[in-house]
Short mmCIF file of C-alpha atoms and ligand atoms in Angstrom, two decimals:
data_model
loop_
_atom_site.label_atom_id
_atom_site.label_comp_id
_atom_site.label_asym_id
_atom_site.label_seq_id
_atom_site.Cartn_x
_atom_site.Cartn_y
_atom_site.Cartn_z
CA MET M 1 -5.38 10.54 -19.16
CA ASN M 2 -4.86 6.20 -17.73
CA VAL M 3 -5.96 6.07 -14.38
CA ARG M 4 -7.42 2.64 -12.18
CA ARG M 5 -11.12 3.02 -11.33
CA ALA M 6 -13.08 1.01 -9.02
CA ASP M 7 -17.31 -0.31 -9.56
CA ILE M 8 -18.79 1.12 -6.86
CA GLY M 9 -22.51 0.15 -7.58
CA GLY M 10 -22.08 1.14 -11.10
CA VAL M 11 -20.41 4.60 -10.31
CA SER M 12 -16.69 4.63 -11.57
CA VAL M 13 -14.08 5.95 -9.24
CA PRO M 14 -11.12 7.13 -9.99
CA VAL M 15 -8.37 5.40 -7.26
CA ASP M 16 -5.40 6.84 -7.56
CA HIS M 17 -4.17 9.82 -6.82
CA LEU M 18 -4.21 13.51 -8.73
CA ILE M 19 -1.22 15.51 -9.22
CA GLY M 20 -0.85 17.62 -10.93
CA GLY M 21 -3.90 17.32 -13.29
CA GLU M 22 -1.76 13.50 -14.01
CA TRP M 23 -3.58 10.39 -12.56
CA VAL M 24 -1.15 8.76 -11.03
CA GLY M 25 -0.47 5.43 -9.54
CA SER M 26 1.20 3.70 -6.10
CA ASP M 27 3.04 0.48 -5.41
CA GLU M 28 1.56 -0.03 -2.63
CA THR M 29 -2.53 -0.27 -2.31
CA PHE M 30 -5.50 -0.18 0.64
CA GLU M 31 -8.86 -1.61 0.54
CA THR M 32 -12.02 0.09 1.30
CA ARG M 33 -14.73 -2.05 2.25
CA SER M 34 -18.52 -1.02 2.49
CA PRO M 35 -19.63 -0.62 5.97
CA LEU M 36 -22.70 -1.71 4.46
CA ASP M 37 -21.88 -5.81 3.55
CA TRP M 38 -18.41 -5.52 5.37
CA ASP M 39 -17.88 -8.72 4.69
CA ALA M 40 -18.42 -8.77 0.63
CA GLY M 41 -14.18 -7.49 0.73
CA PRO M 42 -12.75 -5.03 -0.67
CA LEU M 43 -15.19 -2.53 -2.21
CA ALA M 44 -11.74 -1.07 -4.05
CA HIS M 45 -7.87 -0.94 -3.70
CA VAL M 46 -7.08 3.14 -2.59
CA ALA M 47 -3.37 3.99 -3.63
CA ARG M 48 -1.27 4.33 -0.05
CA GLY M 49 0.98 7.49 -0.55
CA ASP M 50 4.51 6.95 0.56
CA ALA M 51 6.12 9.86 1.65
CA ALA M 52 8.22 10.46 -2.76
CA THR M 53 3.64 10.91 -3.36
CA ALA M 54 3.31 14.08 -0.85
CA GLU M 55 6.96 14.81 -2.33
CA ALA M 56 5.22 14.83 -6.00
CA ALA M 57 2.16 16.25 -4.86
CA VAL M 58 3.52 19.21 -2.52
CA ASN M 59 6.35 20.22 -6.17
CA ALA M 60 3.06 20.27 -8.27
CA ALA M 61 0.48 22.17 -5.69
CA ALA M 62 3.79 25.42 -5.94
CA ALA M 63 3.62 24.84 -9.78
CA GLY M 64 -0.19 24.50 -9.34
CA PHE M 65 -0.14 27.65 -7.14
CA GLU M 66 2.08 29.82 -10.14
CA VAL M 67 -1.25 29.85 -12.25
CA TRP M 68 -3.66 29.75 -9.36
CA GLY M 69 -2.35 32.87 -7.39
CA SER M 70 -2.06 34.74 -9.79
CA PHE M 71 -5.80 34.34 -11.07
CA SER M 72 -8.00 37.24 -9.99
CA PRO M 73 -11.00 37.01 -7.63
CA VAL M 74 -13.05 36.92 -10.47
CA GLN M 75 -11.62 34.42 -12.77
CA ARG M 76 -11.41 32.06 -9.48
CA ALA M 77 -14.79 32.73 -8.72
CA GLU M 78 -15.60 31.37 -12.18
CA VAL M 79 -13.82 27.87 -11.80
CA MET M 80 -15.39 27.45 -8.39
CA HIS M 81 -19.00 28.48 -9.70
CA ARG M 82 -18.42 25.73 -12.73
CA LEU M 83 -17.25 22.99 -9.72
CA ALA M 84 -20.28 23.30 -7.88
CA ASP M 85 -22.41 23.29 -11.40
CA LEU M 86 -20.97 19.93 -11.55
CA ILE M 87 -21.32 18.41 -8.21
CA ASP M 88 -25.52 19.08 -8.71
CA GLU M 89 -25.34 17.35 -11.50
CA ASN M 90 -23.44 14.20 -10.35
CA ALA M 91 -25.14 14.76 -6.96
CA ASP M 92 -26.81 10.85 -7.75
CA GLU M 93 -23.25 9.82 -8.79
CA ILE M 94 -21.69 11.20 -5.59
CA ALA M 95 -24.34 10.60 -2.98
CA LEU M 96 -24.45 6.54 -3.80
CA ALA M 97 -20.21 5.94 -3.67
CA GLU M 98 -20.76 7.63 -0.23
CA THR M 99 -22.97 5.71 1.23
CA LEU M 100 -21.27 2.84 -0.03
CA ASP M 101 -18.13 3.78 0.88
CA MET M 102 -19.08 4.87 4.12
CA ALA M 103 -23.06 4.21 5.23
CA PHE M 104 -24.18 7.79 5.75
CA LEU M 105 -27.73 8.12 4.77
CA GLN M 106 -27.85 7.73 1.32
CA GLU M 107 -31.41 10.25 0.36
CA SER M 108 -29.80 12.41 2.50
CA MET M 109 -27.43 12.62 1.19
CA ARG M 110 -28.84 13.01 -2.72
CA LEU M 111 -31.67 15.64 -1.05
CA ARG M 112 -28.85 17.49 1.58
CA LEU M 113 -25.17 17.45 1.80
CA VAL M 114 -23.90 17.25 -1.57
CA GLY M 115 -26.14 20.35 -2.26
CA ARG M 116 -24.47 22.39 0.61
CA GLY M 117 -20.96 20.62 -0.80
CA ALA M 118 -21.97 22.52 -3.94
CA LEU M 119 -22.85 25.47 -1.98
CA ASN M 120 -19.69 25.81 -0.10
CA PHE M 121 -17.49 26.61 -3.70
CA ARG M 122 -20.57 29.02 -4.39
CA THR M 123 -20.54 30.70 -1.06
CA TYR M 124 -16.40 31.38 -0.61
CA ALA M 125 -16.86 31.95 -4.96
CA ASP M 126 -19.02 35.28 -3.92
CA LEU M 127 -16.82 35.64 -0.76
CA ILE M 128 -14.13 36.22 -2.70
CA VAL M 129 -15.52 38.76 -5.32
CA ALA M 130 -17.57 40.98 -3.19
CA HIS M 131 -14.15 41.37 -0.89
CA GLU M 132 -13.11 44.86 -0.45
CA GLU M 133 -9.63 45.80 0.16
CA ARG M 134 -9.52 47.64 3.47
CA GLU M 135 -8.14 51.21 2.38
CA TRP M 136 -8.18 54.28 4.78
CA ASP M 137 -6.42 57.71 5.56
CA ALA M 138 -4.06 57.96 8.77
CA LYS M 139 -0.79 59.91 9.65
CA ASN M 140 0.24 61.92 6.20
CA LEU M 141 -0.75 57.81 4.77
CA HIS M 142 -2.90 56.04 2.58
CA ASN M 143 -2.92 52.91 4.06
CA TRP M 144 -4.68 49.05 2.41
CA VAL M 145 -5.40 46.21 3.49
CA GLN M 146 -4.24 43.10 1.18
CA ARG M 147 -4.84 39.56 1.20
CA MET M 148 -2.20 37.68 -0.49
CA PRO M 149 -3.11 34.53 -1.54
CA ALA M 150 -0.43 32.39 1.07
CA GLY M 151 0.76 29.51 -1.29
CA PRO M 152 0.30 24.94 -1.04
CA ALA M 153 -2.46 24.53 1.84
CA VAL M 154 -2.60 21.08 2.74
CA VAL M 155 -6.32 19.83 3.81
CA ILE M 156 -6.56 16.38 5.70
CA THR M 157 -10.86 16.11 6.51
CA PRO M 158 -12.04 13.20 8.90
CA TRP M 159 -14.27 10.17 7.81
CA ASN M 160 -16.95 11.30 8.92
CA ALA M 161 -19.24 13.49 6.09
CA PRO M 162 -16.10 13.19 3.54
CA PHE M 163 -17.72 14.75 0.98
CA MET M 164 -19.20 18.17 3.01
CA LEU M 165 -16.42 18.30 5.61
CA SER M 166 -13.84 18.01 2.67
CA THR M 167 -16.31 21.24 -0.07
CA TRP M 168 -16.00 23.14 2.96
CA LYS M 169 -12.60 23.31 3.93
CA LEU M 170 -10.96 23.38 0.22
CA ALA M 171 -13.38 25.74 -0.79
CA PRO M 172 -11.89 29.23 0.83
CA ALA M 173 -8.49 27.87 0.34
CA LEU M 174 -9.18 28.25 -3.50
CA ALA M 175 -10.94 31.01 -3.14
CA ALA M 176 -8.52 32.72 -0.80
CA GLY M 177 -5.39 31.55 -4.05
CA ASN M 178 -3.38 28.94 -1.95
CA SER M 179 -3.26 25.70 -4.24
CA VAL M 180 -3.86 22.44 -2.13
CA ILE M 181 -3.51 19.13 -1.62
CA HIS M 182 -6.60 17.10 -0.06
CA LYS M 183 -5.93 13.72 2.18
CA PRO M 184 -9.12 12.12 2.75
CA ALA M 185 -9.53 9.46 5.06
CA GLU M 186 -8.72 6.54 4.65
CA TRP M 187 -12.46 4.44 5.51
CA SER M 188 -13.93 7.04 3.38
CA PRO M 189 -11.85 8.10 0.07
CA LEU M 190 -14.19 7.55 -2.90
CA SER M 191 -16.26 10.77 -2.82
CA ALA M 192 -13.06 12.56 -2.63
CA ALA M 193 -11.78 11.06 -5.43
CA LEU M 194 -15.08 12.12 -7.61
CA LEU M 195 -15.04 16.16 -6.53
CA ALA M 196 -11.47 16.06 -7.15
CA GLU M 197 -12.27 14.86 -11.63
CA LEU M 198 -14.56 17.24 -11.29
CA THR M 199 -12.77 19.96 -10.70
CA VAL M 200 -10.21 18.47 -14.05
CA GLU M 201 -13.57 19.45 -16.01
CA ALA M 202 -14.34 22.66 -14.03
CA GLY M 203 -11.03 24.02 -15.89
CA PHE M 204 -9.19 24.04 -12.63
CA PRO M 205 -5.18 24.60 -13.89
CA ALA M 206 -3.02 21.43 -13.41
CA GLY M 207 -2.03 21.78 -9.88
CA ALA M 208 -4.52 24.37 -8.19
CA TYR M 209 -5.59 21.33 -6.75
CA ASN M 210 -4.23 17.50 -6.29
CA LEU M 211 -5.31 15.30 -3.73
CA VAL M 212 -4.02 12.28 -2.45
CA GLN M 213 -4.66 9.24 -1.21
CA GLY M 214 -2.96 6.81 1.84
CA ILE M 215 -2.77 6.28 5.41
CA GLY M 216 -2.92 9.48 8.33
CA GLU M 217 0.43 8.42 9.82
CA GLU M 218 1.98 8.02 5.53
CA VAL M 219 1.41 10.40 3.02
CA GLY M 220 -0.20 12.20 5.54
CA ALA M 221 2.56 12.90 8.33
CA ALA M 222 4.59 13.72 5.36
CA LEU M 223 2.86 15.83 3.83
CA VAL M 224 2.40 17.72 6.70
CA SER M 225 6.03 17.92 7.85
CA ASN M 226 7.48 19.00 4.17
CA PRO M 227 8.86 22.94 4.41
CA ARG M 228 6.93 24.37 1.09
CA VAL M 229 3.44 23.51 2.47
CA ARG M 230 1.71 27.51 3.23
CA ARG M 231 -1.09 26.17 5.51
CA ILE M 232 -2.56 23.55 6.78
CA THR M 233 -6.23 22.90 8.01
CA PHE M 234 -6.96 20.44 9.63
CA THR M 235 -11.06 18.09 10.62
CA GLY M 236 -9.86 15.57 12.88
CA SER M 237 -9.25 13.66 16.84
CA PRO M 238 -7.23 16.26 19.20
CA ALA M 239 -5.22 13.15 19.14
CA THR M 240 -3.78 13.74 15.60
CA ALA M 241 -4.33 16.77 15.38
CA LYS M 242 -0.94 17.04 17.93
CA HIS M 243 0.99 15.07 15.88
CA ILE M 244 0.35 17.96 13.02
CA GLY M 245 0.26 20.77 15.26
CA ARG M 246 4.28 19.28 16.20
CA ALA M 247 5.05 19.05 12.40
CA ALA M 248 3.15 22.92 11.49
CA ALA M 249 5.84 24.19 14.47
CA ASP M 250 8.87 22.53 13.59
CA ASN M 251 7.99 24.34 9.59
CA ILE M 252 6.51 27.72 10.89
CA VAL M 253 2.59 27.53 9.47
CA PRO M 254 -0.14 28.66 10.32
CA PHE M 255 -2.36 25.48 11.32
CA THR M 256 -5.81 25.39 12.21
CA ALA M 257 -7.40 22.78 13.90
CA GLU M 258 -11.49 21.18 14.13
CA LEU M 259 -10.99 18.71 16.29
CA GLY M 260 -13.60 16.60 19.22
CA GLY M 261 -16.74 17.66 20.22
CA LYS M 262 -18.52 16.20 24.50
CA GLY M 263 -21.46 18.79 23.95
CA PRO M 264 -24.06 19.34 26.13
CA LEU M 265 -28.23 19.35 25.34
CA VAL M 266 -29.42 21.41 28.54
CA VAL M 267 -33.19 20.92 28.71
CA PHE M 268 -34.93 23.30 30.95
CA ALA M 269 -38.38 22.86 32.54
CA ASP M 270 -39.61 26.02 30.88
CA SER M 271 -39.42 24.57 27.27
CA ASP M 272 -41.36 22.74 24.93
CA LEU M 273 -40.18 19.41 26.33
CA ASP M 274 -41.36 17.25 23.33
CA ALA M 275 -39.15 19.42 20.92
CA ALA M 276 -36.68 18.99 22.92
CA ALA M 277 -36.87 15.43 23.12
CA HIS M 278 -37.59 14.83 19.97
CA ARG M 279 -34.30 16.84 18.99
CA ALA M 280 -32.43 15.24 22.05
CA ALA M 281 -33.32 11.13 20.18
CA TRP M 282 -31.50 12.34 17.02
CA GLN M 283 -28.68 12.88 18.45
CA PHE M 284 -28.51 9.23 17.14
CA ASP M 285 -28.08 10.40 14.17
CA ASP M 286 -25.42 9.35 12.30
CA SER M 287 -25.17 6.80 14.32
CA GLY M 288 -23.73 9.42 17.11
CA GLN M 289 -20.42 10.12 14.52
CA VAL M 290 -21.10 13.64 14.58
CA CYS M 291 -19.06 16.15 15.61
CA LEU M 292 -21.29 18.75 16.35
CA ALA M 293 -24.02 16.14 18.63
CA GLY M 294 -25.28 16.91 22.15
CA THR M 295 -24.55 13.87 23.60
CA ARG M 296 -24.38 14.81 27.42
CA LEU M 297 -28.49 15.32 28.19
CA LEU M 298 -28.25 17.90 31.51
CA VAL M 299 -31.92 17.95 32.04
CA GLU M 300 -33.67 19.78 34.35
CA ALA M 301 -34.73 17.86 37.83
CA SER M 302 -38.15 18.84 38.06
CA VAL M 303 -39.02 17.55 34.43
CA ARG M 304 -36.71 14.49 34.29
CA ASP M 305 -39.68 12.15 34.31
CA GLU M 306 -41.54 13.14 31.72
CA PHE M 307 -39.10 14.28 29.68
CA MET M 308 -38.18 10.91 29.66
CA GLU M 309 -41.18 9.40 28.90
CA ARG M 310 -41.12 11.88 25.79
CA PHE M 311 -37.02 10.47 25.04
CA ASP M 312 -38.08 6.50 25.36
CA ALA M 313 -41.07 7.12 22.90
CA HIS M 314 -38.47 8.88 20.46
CA ALA M 315 -35.81 6.70 20.64
CA ASP M 316 -38.72 3.89 19.98
CA ALA M 317 -39.29 4.58 16.94
CA LEU M 318 -35.87 5.29 15.73
CA VAL M 319 -35.11 2.82 12.37
CA LEU M 320 -32.13 1.33 12.14
CA GLY M 321 -31.35 0.21 8.80
CA ASP M 322 -29.41 -0.01 5.76
CA SER M 323 -27.93 3.71 4.03
CA ARG M 324 -29.59 2.94 0.54
CA GLU M 325 -33.26 2.56 1.92
CA SER M 326 -35.27 6.25 2.03
CA THR M 327 -37.04 4.52 5.37
CA THR M 328 -34.05 4.02 7.42
CA GLN M 329 -33.04 7.06 9.68
CA ILE M 330 -30.19 5.32 11.20
CA ALA M 331 -27.77 3.97 8.82
CA PRO M 332 -24.27 1.24 10.45
CA MET M 333 -20.83 2.47 11.95
CA VAL M 334 -18.70 3.42 9.58
CA HIS M 335 -16.05 0.29 10.25
CA PRO M 336 -16.00 -2.44 13.29
CA GLU M 337 -13.28 -1.29 14.66
CA HIS M 338 -15.08 1.99 15.92
CA ARG M 339 -18.22 0.27 16.57
CA ASP M 340 -15.82 -2.32 19.33
CA ALA M 341 -14.10 1.24 19.80
CA VAL M 342 -17.58 2.94 20.50
CA HIS M 343 -18.65 -0.60 22.65
CA GLY M 344 -15.41 -0.67 24.93
CA PHE M 345 -16.56 2.97 26.42
CA VAL M 346 -19.60 0.97 27.42
CA GLU M 347 -18.08 -1.69 29.14
CA ARG M 348 -15.74 0.05 31.09
CA ALA M 349 -19.01 2.75 31.91
CA ARG M 350 -20.71 -1.15 33.58
CA ALA M 351 -17.16 -1.60 35.46
CA ASN M 352 -17.37 1.69 36.65
CA GLY M 353 -20.84 1.48 37.51
CA ASP M 354 -22.86 3.27 35.48
CA ARG M 355 -26.31 2.75 34.70
CA ILE M 356 -27.11 1.57 31.02
CA VAL M 357 -30.57 3.48 30.42
CA ARG M 358 -31.49 1.63 26.76
CA GLY M 359 -28.90 -0.27 24.31
CA GLY M 360 -25.55 -1.43 24.96
CA TRP M 361 -24.74 -3.92 22.94
CA ALA M 362 -24.10 -4.09 19.38
CA HIS M 363 -25.66 -6.03 16.25
CA GLU M 364 -25.11 -8.73 14.60
CA ASP M 365 -25.86 -8.89 11.33
CA SER M 366 -24.81 -5.25 10.81
CA LEU M 367 -22.58 -2.31 12.46
CA HIS M 368 -25.00 -1.23 14.16
CA TYR M 369 -24.58 -0.34 17.53
CA GLU M 370 -27.89 -0.42 19.82
CA PRO M 371 -28.99 3.31 20.57
CA THR M 372 -27.87 3.36 24.16
CA LEU M 373 -28.44 5.88 27.37
CA ILE M 374 -26.46 6.37 29.75
CA GLU M 375 -26.78 7.29 33.07
CA PRO M 376 -23.05 7.95 34.82
CA ARG M 377 -22.68 7.90 38.34
CA SER M 378 -20.56 11.20 38.70
CA ASN M 379 -19.82 13.69 35.73
CA GLU M 380 -16.15 12.61 36.32
CA SER M 381 -17.50 9.15 34.27
CA GLU M 382 -15.14 8.49 31.24
CA VAL M 383 -18.59 8.11 29.15
CA VAL M 384 -19.23 11.80 30.58
CA GLN M 385 -15.90 13.02 30.25
CA GLN M 386 -14.73 11.87 26.41
CA GLU M 387 -15.71 12.47 23.11
CA ILE M 388 -16.85 8.49 22.93
CA PHE M 389 -18.13 9.24 18.47
CA GLY M 390 -20.97 6.82 18.36
CA PRO M 391 -24.62 5.57 19.64
CA VAL M 392 -24.01 6.76 23.36
CA LEU M 393 -25.80 9.56 24.69
CA THR M 394 -25.60 10.47 28.93
CA LEU M 395 -28.32 11.55 30.96
CA GLN M 396 -28.15 13.65 33.74
CA THR M 397 -30.38 16.73 36.01
CA PHE M 398 -29.27 19.57 37.28
CA ASP M 399 -31.62 21.71 39.95
CA ASP M 400 -31.20 25.31 38.68
CA GLU M 401 -29.65 27.33 36.20
CA ALA M 402 -26.15 27.61 37.54
CA ASP M 403 -25.96 24.44 37.61
CA ALA M 404 -26.44 23.47 34.43
CA ILE M 405 -23.91 26.27 32.97
CA ARG M 406 -21.33 24.75 35.12
CA LEU M 407 -22.36 21.02 34.22
CA ALA M 408 -22.23 22.05 30.64
CA ASN M 409 -19.00 23.43 30.94
CA SER M 410 -17.37 20.80 32.12
CA THR M 411 -15.40 19.01 29.76
CA ALA M 412 -12.45 20.37 28.07
CA TYR M 413 -13.88 20.43 24.77
CA GLY M 414 -15.92 23.10 23.82
CA LEU M 415 -17.15 22.85 19.92
CA SER M 416 -20.81 22.83 20.52
CA ALA M 417 -24.30 23.58 22.85
CA ILE M 418 -27.91 22.50 22.04
CA VAL M 419 -30.13 24.64 25.19
CA PHE M 420 -33.79 24.17 25.68
CA THR M 421 -35.86 27.39 26.90
CA GLY M 422 -39.47 29.22 26.81
CA SER M 423 -37.60 32.09 28.22
CA ARG M 424 -35.99 33.96 25.42
CA GLU M 425 -33.71 35.66 28.10
CA ARG M 426 -32.72 32.20 29.95
CA ALA M 427 -31.52 31.45 26.41
CA GLU M 428 -29.41 34.77 26.22
CA ARG M 429 -28.29 34.45 30.03
CA VAL M 430 -27.07 31.07 29.04
CA GLY M 431 -25.73 31.07 26.00
CA ARG M 432 -23.62 33.52 27.01
CA SER M 433 -22.28 31.82 29.97
CA LEU M 434 -22.12 28.21 27.79
CA ARG M 435 -17.94 27.72 26.77
CA ALA M 436 -18.15 26.17 22.72
CA GLY M 437 -17.73 28.14 19.77
CA LEU M 438 -20.91 27.31 19.00
CA VAL M 439 -24.50 27.62 20.19
CA TRP M 440 -28.17 26.59 19.36
CA VAL M 441 -30.66 27.38 21.21
CA ASN M 442 -34.25 25.34 20.82
CA THR M 443 -32.46 24.09 16.96
CA PHE M 444 -29.89 22.93 15.79
CA LEU M 445 -27.04 22.01 12.58
CA VAL M 446 -28.66 24.97 10.75
CA ARG M 447 -26.14 28.11 10.71
CA ASP M 448 -24.99 31.01 8.36
CA LEU M 449 -22.33 30.08 6.86
CA THR M 450 -20.76 33.63 7.09
CA ALA M 451 -20.31 33.10 10.73
CA PRO M 452 -17.65 31.76 13.23
CA PHE M 453 -17.45 28.18 12.83
CA GLY M 454 -15.01 26.03 15.04
CA GLY M 455 -14.28 25.13 19.01
CA CYS M 456 -13.16 26.08 22.33
CA GLY M 457 -10.37 23.93 24.41
CA ILE M 458 -9.40 20.59 23.27
CA SER M 459 -12.59 21.46 20.42
CA GLY M 460 -9.90 23.53 18.06
CA ILE M 461 -7.99 26.29 17.44
CA GLY M 462 -9.02 28.90 14.28
CA ARG M 463 -12.76 29.94 13.45
CA GLU M 464 -13.78 28.89 9.90
CA GLY M 465 -16.78 29.92 7.79
CA GLY M 466 -16.49 33.48 5.63
CA ASP M 467 -14.48 35.26 6.15
CA HIS M 468 -12.48 33.65 8.77
CA ALA M 469 -11.20 30.55 6.98
CA LEU M 470 -10.47 32.57 4.03
CA GLU M 471 -7.49 35.10 6.05
CA PHE M 472 -6.28 32.31 7.54
CA HIS M 473 -4.96 31.15 3.35
CA ALA M 474 -4.07 34.47 3.21
CA ASP M 475 -0.79 36.83 4.14
CA LEU M 476 -1.15 40.10 4.57
CA LYS M 477 -0.37 42.93 3.74
CA THR M 478 -0.32 46.17 5.36
CA LEU M 479 0.83 48.60 1.48
CA MET M 480 1.29 52.73 2.64
CA ILE M 481 2.43 54.88 0.81
CA LEU M 482 2.99 59.05 2.40
CA ASP M 483 1.11 61.17 0.64
CA ASP M 484 2.08 63.59 -1.77
CA SER M 485 4.58 61.85 -2.05
CA CYS M 486 3.62 60.80 -5.41
CA ASP M 487 1.33 61.70 -8.33
P1 NAD B 1 -8.52 10.98 13.63
O1 NAD B 1 -7.40 12.12 13.43
O2 NAD B 1 -8.22 9.83 13.68
O3 NAD B 1 -8.17 11.52 10.79
C1 NAD B 1 -8.08 11.93 10.31
C2 NAD B 1 -7.81 12.93 8.84
O4 NAD B 1 -5.96 12.50 9.80
C3 NAD B 1 -7.66 10.94 8.43
O5 NAD B 1 -7.66 11.45 7.16
C4 NAD B 1 -6.48 10.43 8.95
O6 NAD B 1 -5.63 10.40 8.10
C5 NAD B 1 -6.06 11.88 9.08
N1 NAD B 1 -4.07 11.35 9.86
C6 NAD B 1 -4.13 10.84 11.11
N2 NAD B 1 -2.87 10.51 10.97
C7 NAD B 1 -2.15 12.20 11.06
C8 NAD B 1 -0.87 12.53 10.35
N3 NAD B 1 0.56 11.87 11.38
N4 NAD B 1 -0.51 13.34 10.30
C9 NAD B 1 -1.15 13.23 9.17
N5 NAD B 1 -2.68 13.40 8.74
C10 NAD B 1 -3.03 12.22 9.67
O7 NAD B 1 -10.37 11.58 12.80
P2 NAD B 1 -11.24 10.68 12.83
O8 NAD B 1 -10.95 8.91 13.57
O9 NAD B 1 -10.72 10.06 10.68
O10 NAD B 1 -12.32 11.35 12.92
C11 NAD B 1 -13.34 11.98 13.55
C12 NAD B 1 -12.74 13.09 14.29
O11 NAD B 1 -13.72 14.57 13.77
C13 NAD B 1 -13.41 13.01 15.94
O12 NAD B 1 -13.07 13.04 17.33
C14 NAD B 1 -14.52 14.00 15.17
O13 NAD B 1 -15.24 14.69 16.17
C15 NAD B 1 -13.96 15.21 14.86
N6 NAD B 1 -14.55 15.62 13.76
C16 NAD B 1 -14.24 17.28 14.05
C17 NAD B 1 -15.48 17.66 13.06
C18 NAD B 1 -15.10 19.47 13.49
O14 NAD B 1 -15.36 19.84 12.29
N7 NAD B 1 -14.99 20.16 14.73
C19 NAD B 1 -16.19 17.50 12.29
C20 NAD B 1 -15.62 16.18 11.64
C21 NAD B 1 -14.71 15.71 12.46
#
C-alpha cells in the first residue's frame, strides 16, 4: 500500500489518513515538532484533512459499519484482542513516537500507558462478550432489551496522553459494533497513526476503523457536522465542546464530552501529612497537563506550615529533564504556545496581587515551566477558578470540614477531587459532599475500568467506563412478544 511515512527516531510512522482500509494523502500538510527539541524543525509533515476528507471518511465508516456492526460480539472481541496483543508487541515503538511527539515520559509510556491502551481494548472486548440482554416477563409480555450498534462514531481526542486516551474512547465504540473515525489532536498525531496501522494488521474490516489527521476547526468541525455520523465522543476543552455540542444538536446526535478539571486536593490535619505532601508535589507530574490533577491545594490551617515544609522537600526533589531519560520526572510542556498561555495565567496572578510562592518562570533552554505554587488573594482569583493545564498549583487554607467542602466545591468544574484524611467517617462524609465525578481518598489515579468516569458541571457530559460507554454507543431497543401468541 502506498503511504507516506516519517522516520521518528528510527520508528517508521504513517503520516496519511486511513480511510476505508486505504492510506490516503491530502494536498496540504501540517507540521508536528518535538517539544524535546523544538528548534530542530518539524518531526513530520502530516496530512491535513479538509471537508472532502471528512466526507470520504464518513462514507467509508458507513460502509464499514455494515460489516463490523454485523459481527457477533465474539467476532469483534477476537479482533480487539488481536489489536491489544499487537499494541503490547509494539510498545517500544509507540512509546518512543509519543515521547518525541509530545514529550510524555518514555519509560512511563513504555511500562504503563501503552499497556493501559492494550488493556482498554481487552476490557471492552471481554465486556461485550459477557454482556447478557436483559429479559423479563411483565403484563403478559416477554421483554428483551437489545443493544443495537448505532452507526459511525466520530472520536475526537486531545494532545495530552494521546495514546491512552484514544484507546479509552475507541475501544467501547468498536466493542459496541460502531465503526469509528478517529481525529487525534494536531499537536500529537503520531501514536494514533501507529495504532491505525495496527488495526489493519489485527484484521478490522475496511472502513470499521478510520483515521483522519488535521486541524480541529477544519476537518474536526466537518466530521462532527456530518449528518451520517451517529455518535460523537470528545475529550478536550470546554470551549471546543461548545462548538461540537452545537453541531451534534443540529443533527440530533448523542454526544459525550470529557472536559477540563480544576480538582481540589484537600488535606485534613488528621491525615498522613507526608503522604499528602508527596502526592501534592506530584501534581506537577506531566508538567501539570493532566485533567484529573488536584491543582487546588486546600490544607487545614492548623497544619499549613508543617505541610508546606514537607511539600517543599518533595517539590525540590523533582527532576526536570529530557523525557527520554529514565531519571527524568517532569517532562517539558507540549508546545511553546501552551507554555506561554500558562505563563500568562501566572503573570495575571502577579498583577492581581496573588503571591507566587515558588516558580513562576519559564526555562530558557527547554520547554519546561518551573513548578509553580501560588497563594491567591481570594478564592475568586483566576488561578483558582480557571483550568491552567500546566505545572501551577494554588494553596489555600481552611478552618473546618464545612469550610473545606465549600472551597472544594467552589469552581464551575467538577471532574475529580483528592482527599487526605485518617478518619474513615470523614472520608465518607466529605467524599459524599464533593461535587465531582471522581473522588479519591488517600490515593490518586488508580481505578477499576468498569467504574463510571466523567465530570460534573463544565467538566463534561455523560460517563465513560464499563457499561456506561457501551450504552452510549448503542441504540437500546425493547422487544415485546405477547405471551402464548406464537409457538
Ligand atoms: P482542544 O479542545 O483544544 O482540542 C481537543 C481536540 O478537539 C483536538 O483533536 C482538536 O483538533 C479538536 N478540535 C478543536 N476544535 C474543533 C472543532 N471546532 N470541531 C471538532 N474538533 C475540534 O483541547 P486540547 O487543548 O487538545 O486538550 C486539553 C483539554 O482537554 C484540557 O481542558 C483538558 O483538561 C482536557 N482533557 C480532559 C480529559 C478528561 O478525561 N476529562 C482528559 C484529557 C484532557
